[in-house]
Amino acid sequence: TYCGGTQVLEVEGLCYGKVLWNITFSATPGKVVGIAGRNGAGKTTLLRCIGGYHRYAGSVRWNRKEVRKLPLKERTATVNYLPQSVET
């Protein structure tokens, strides 16, 4: 849904490997969305899919635009992912 000019994140039927199956939710300004689960449940994988870092099935849209189809420069300006630690 596009809420009259406000920014909307829509995740629909997101699947990735054996970790994520049919994840669907939306987030709009003023709405809090929490991601909870035990280690290995797929929280980081979900965030990486939303950011377009993984090839997933389903749809991740930001303001009706499919995130994985955005040019890299636009995608990184729109959706960011900051890991807790960086492997070196």
mmCIF file with all atom_site columns, C-alpha atoms in Angstrom:
data_model
loop_
_atom_site.group_PDB
_atom_site.id
_atom_site.type_symbol
_atom_site.label_atom_id
_atom_site.label_alt_id
_atom_site.label_comp_id
_atom_site.label_asym_id
_atom_site.label_entity_id
_atom_site.label_seq_id
_atom_site.pdbx_PDB_ins_code
_atom_site.Cartn_x
_atom_site.Cartn_y
_atom_site.Cartn_z
_atom_site.occupancy
_atom_site.B_iso_or_equiv
_atom_site.pdbx_formal_charge
_atom_site.auth_seq_id
_atom_site.auth_comp_id
_atom_site.auth_asym_id
_atom_site.auth_atom_id
_atom_site.pdbx_PDB_model_num
ATOM 1  C CA . THR A 1 1  ? 0.000  0.000   0.000  1.00 0.00 ? 1  THR A CA 1
ATOM 2  C CA . TYR A 1 2  ? 1.175  3.529   -0.734 1.00 0.00 ? 2  TYR A CA 1
ATOM 3  C CA . CYS A 1 3  ? 0.035  5.924   1.980  1.00 0.00 ? 3  CYS A CA 1
ATOM 4  C CA . GLY A 1 4  ? -0.417 9.281   0.280  1.00 0.00 ? 4  GLY A CA 1
ATOM 5  C CA . GLY A 1 5  ? 3.239  10.101  -0.218 1.00 0.00 ? 5  GLY A CA 1
ATOM 6  C CA . THR A 1 6  ? 4.627  8.479   2.929  1.00 0.00 ? 6  THR A CA 1
ATOM 7  C CA . GLN A 1 7  ? 7.354  5.905   2.561  1.00 0.00 ? 7  GLN A CA 1
ATOM 8  C CA . VAL A 1 8  ? 6.203  2.315   2.744  1.00 0.00 ? 8  VAL A CA 1
ATOM 9  C CA . LEU A 1 9  ? 8.201  -0.916  2.994  1.00 0.00 ? 9  LEU A CA 1
ATOM 10 C CA . GLU A 1 10 ? 6.273  -3.967  1.803  1.00 0.00 ? 10 GLU A CA 1
ATOM 11 C CA . VAL A 1 11 ? 7.588  -7.506  2.086  1.00 0.00 ? 11 VAL A CA 1
ATOM 12 C CA . GLU A 1 12 ? 5.378  -10.121 0.456  1.00 0.00 ? 12 GLU A CA 1
ATOM 13 C CA . GLY A 1 13 ? 5.909  -13.868 0.213  1.00 0.00 ? 13 GLY A CA 1
ATOM 14 C CA . LEU A 1 14 ? 9.645  -13.565 0.892  1.00 0.00 ? 14 LEU A CA 1
ATOM 15 C CA . CYS A 1 15 ? 11.479 -16.900 0.802  1.00 0.00 ? 15 CYS A CA 1
ATOM 16 C CA . TYR A 1 16 ? 15.193 -17.597 1.056  1.00 0.00 ? 16 TYR A CA 1
ATOM 17 C CA . GLY A 1 17 ? 16.747 -21.049 1.194  1.00 0.00 ? 17 GLY A CA 1
ATOM 18 C CA . LYS A 1 18 ? 15.635 -23.213 4.086  1.00 0.00 ? 18 LYS A CA 1
ATOM 19 C CA . VAL A 1 19 ? 15.569 -20.266 6.493  1.00 0.00 ? 19 VAL A CA 1
ATOM 20 C CA . LEU A 1 20 ? 12.769 -17.906 5.408  1.00 0.00 ? 20 LEU A CA 1
ATOM 21 C CA . TRP A 1 21 ? 9.356  -19.030 4.146  1.00 0.00 ? 21 TRP A CA 1
ATOM 22 C CA . ASN A 1 22 ? 6.532  -16.776 3.013  1.00 0.00 ? 22 ASN A CA 1
ATOM 23 C CA . ILE A 1 23 ? 7.400  -13.715 5.132  1.00 0.00 ? 23 ILE A CA 1
ATOM 24 C CA . THR A 1 24 ? 4.838  -10.940 4.644  1.00 0.00 ? 24 THR A CA 1
ATOM 25 C CA . PHE A 1 25 ? 4.584  -7.577  6.448  1.00 0.00 ? 25 PHE A CA 1
ATOM 26 C CA . SER A 1 26 ? 4.548  -3.848  5.790  1.00 0.00 ? 26 SER A CA 1
ATOM 27 C CA . ALA A 1 27 ? 6.006  -0.893  7.650  1.00 0.00 ? 27 ALA A CA 1
ATOM 28 C CA . THR A 1 28 ? 5.037  2.764   7.450  1.00 0.00 ? 28 THR A CA 1
ATOM 29 C CA . PRO A 1 29 ? 6.245  5.842   9.324  1.00 0.00 ? 29 PRO A CA 1
ATOM 30 C CA . GLY A 1 30 ? 5.074  5.750   12.912 1.00 0.00 ? 30 GLY A CA 1
ATOM 31 C CA . LYS A 1 31 ? 4.771  1.957   12.908 1.00 0.00 ? 31 LYS A CA 1
ATOM 32 C CA . VAL A 1 32 ? 7.242  -0.107  14.905 1.00 0.00 ? 32 VAL A CA 1
ATOM 33 C CA . VAL A 1 33 ? 8.254  -3.477  13.493 1.00 0.00 ? 33 VAL A CA 1
ATOM 34 C CA . GLY A 1 34 ? 10.304 -5.824  15.637 1.00 0.00 ? 34 GLY A CA 1
ATOM 35 C CA . ILE A 1 35 ? 12.259 -8.864  14.512 1.00 0.00 ? 35 ILE A CA 1
ATOM 36 C CA . ALA A 1 36 ? 12.764 -11.433 17.241 1.00 0.00 ? 36 ALA A CA 1
ATOM 37 C CA . GLY A 1 37 ? 13.944 -15.012 17.306 1.00 0.00 ? 37 GLY A CA 1
ATOM 38 C CA . ARG A 1 38 ? 16.612 -17.307 18.571 1.00 0.00 ? 38 ARG A CA 1
ATOM 39 C CA . ASN A 1 39 ? 20.072 -17.597 17.029 1.00 0.00 ? 39 ASN A CA 1
ATOM 40 C CA . GLY A 1 40 ? 19.934 -18.999 13.508 1.00 0.00 ? 40 GLY A CA 1
ATOM 41 C CA . ALA A 1 41 ? 16.232 -18.189 13.056 1.00 0.00 ? 41 ALA A CA 1
ATOM 42 C CA . GLY A 1 42 ? 16.889 -15.915 10.058 1.00 0.00 ? 42 GLY A CA 1
ATOM 43 C CA . LYS A 1 43 ? 16.736 -12.364 11.452 1.00 0.00 ? 43 LYS A CA 1
ATOM 44 C CA . THR A 1 44 ? 19.955 -11.216 9.768  1.00 0.00 ? 44 THR A CA 1
ATOM 45 C CA . THR A 1 45 ? 19.089 -13.103 6.597  1.00 0.00 ? 45 THR A CA 1
ATOM 46 C CA . LEU A 1 46 ? 15.753 -11.266 6.469  1.00 0.00 ? 46 LEU A CA 1
ATOM 47 C CA . LEU A 1 47 ? 17.518 -7.895  6.786  1.00 0.00 ? 47 LEU A CA 1
ATOM 48 C CA . ARG A 1 48 ? 20.025 -8.872  4.089  1.00 0.00 ? 48 ARG A CA 1
ATOM 49 C CA . CYS A 1 49 ? 17.168 -9.847  1.765  1.00 0.00 ? 49 CYS A CA 1
ATOM 50 C CA . ILE A 1 50 ? 15.372 -6.561  2.410  1.00 0.00 ? 50 ILE A CA 1
ATOM 51 C CA . GLY A 1 51 ? 18.599 -4.735  1.576  1.00 0.00 ? 51 GLY A CA 1
ATOM 52 C CA . GLY A 1 52 ? 18.967 -6.680  -1.665 1.00 0.00 ? 52 GLY A CA 1
ATOM 53 C CA . TYR A 1 53 ? 22.118 -8.505  -0.584 1.00 0.00 ? 53 TYR A CA 1
ATOM 54 C CA . HIS A 1 54 ? 20.609 -11.971 -1.142 1.00 0.00 ? 54 HIS A CA 1
ATOM 55 C CA . ARG A 1 55 ? 18.689 -13.369 -4.117 1.00 0.00 ? 55 ARG A CA 1
ATOM 56 C CA . TYR A 1 56 ? 15.290 -14.211 -2.720 1.00 0.00 ? 56 TYR A CA 1
ATOM 57 C CA . ALA A 1 57 ? 11.897 -15.317 -3.978 1.00 0.00 ? 57 ALA A CA 1
ATOM 58 C CA . GLY A 1 58 ? 8.940  -13.042 -3.335 1.00 0.00 ? 58 GLY A CA 1
ATOM 59 C CA . SER A 1 59 ? 8.835  -9.278  -3.255 1.00 0.00 ? 59 SER A CA 1
ATOM 60 C CA . VAL A 1 60 ? 10.460 -6.465  -1.276 1.00 0.00 ? 60 VAL A CA 1
ATOM 61 C CA . ARG A 1 61 ? 9.129  -3.052  -2.297 1.00 0.00 ? 61 ARG A CA 1
ATOM 62 C CA . TRP A 1 62 ? 10.033 0.425   -1.124 1.00 0.00 ? 62 TRP A CA 1
ATOM 63 C CA . ASN A 1 63 ? 7.431  2.959   -2.305 1.00 0.00 ? 63 ASN A CA 1
ATOM 64 C CA . ARG A 1 64 ? 6.111  0.422   -4.833 1.00 0.00 ? 64 ARG A CA 1
ATOM 65 C CA . LYS A 1 65 ? 9.591  -0.127  -6.342 1.00 0.00 ? 65 LYS A CA 1
ATOM 66 C CA . GLU A 1 66 ? 11.089 -3.609  -6.183 1.00 0.00 ? 66 GLU A CA 1
ATOM 67 C CA . VAL A 1 67 ? 14.298 -3.201  -4.129 1.00 0.00 ? 67 VAL A CA 1
ATOM 68 C CA . ARG A 1 68 ? 16.312 -5.776  -6.088 1.00 0.00 ? 68 ARG A CA 1
ATOM 69 C CA . LYS A 1 69 ? 15.571 -3.910  -9.342 1.00 0.00 ? 69 LYS A CA 1
ATOM 70 C CA . LEU A 1 70 ? 16.840 -0.559  -8.057 1.00 0.00 ? 70 LEU A CA 1
ATOM 71 C CA . PRO A 1 71 ? 20.245 0.546   -9.356 1.00 0.00 ? 71 PRO A CA 1
ATOM 72 C CA . LEU A 1 72 ? 22.937 -0.081  -6.722 1.00 0.00 ? 72 LEU A CA 1
ATOM 73 C CA . LYS A 1 73 ? 23.414 3.624   -5.974 1.00 0.00 ? 73 LYS A CA 1
ATOM 74 C CA . GLU A 1 74 ? 19.690 4.177   -5.417 1.00 0.00 ? 74 GLU A CA 1
ATOM 75 C CA . ARG A 1 75 ? 19.323 0.953   -3.412 1.00 0.00 ? 75 ARG A CA 1
ATOM 76 C CA . THR A 1 76 ? 22.139 1.822   -1.022 1.00 0.00 ? 76 THR A CA 1
ATOM 77 C CA . ALA A 1 77 ? 20.724 5.331   -0.577 1.00 0.00 ? 77 ALA A CA 1
ATOM 78 C CA . THR A 1 78 ? 17.292 3.866   0.199  1.00 0.00 ? 78 THR A CA 1
ATOM 79 C CA . VAL A 1 79 ? 17.895 0.697   2.219  1.00 0.00 ? 79 VAL A CA 1
ATOM 80 C CA . ASN A 1 80 ? 20.904 0.121   4.451  1.00 0.00 ? 80 ASN A CA 1
ATOM 81 C CA . TYR A 1 81 ? 22.070 -2.733  6.616  1.00 0.00 ? 81 TYR A CA 1
ATOM 82 C CA . LEU A 1 82 ? 24.636 -2.264  9.366  1.00 0.00 ? 82 LEU A CA 1
ATOM 83 C CA . PRO A 1 83 ? 25.897 -5.571  10.777 1.00 0.00 ? 83 PRO A CA 1
ATOM 84 C CA . GLN A 1 84 ? 26.745 -5.894  14.464 1.00 0.00 ? 84 GLN A CA 1
ATOM 85 C CA . SER A 1 85 ? 30.301 -6.849  13.551 1.00 0.00 ? 85 SER A CA 1
ATOM 86 C CA . VAL A 1 86 ? 32.317 -6.954  10.361 1.00 0.00 ? 86 VAL A CA 1
ATOM 87 C CA . GLU A 1 87 ? 34.393 -9.970  9.417  1.00 0.00 ? 87 GLU A CA 1
ATOM 88 C CA . THR A 1 88 ? 37.966 -9.137  8.380  1.00 0.00 ? 88 THR A CA 1
#
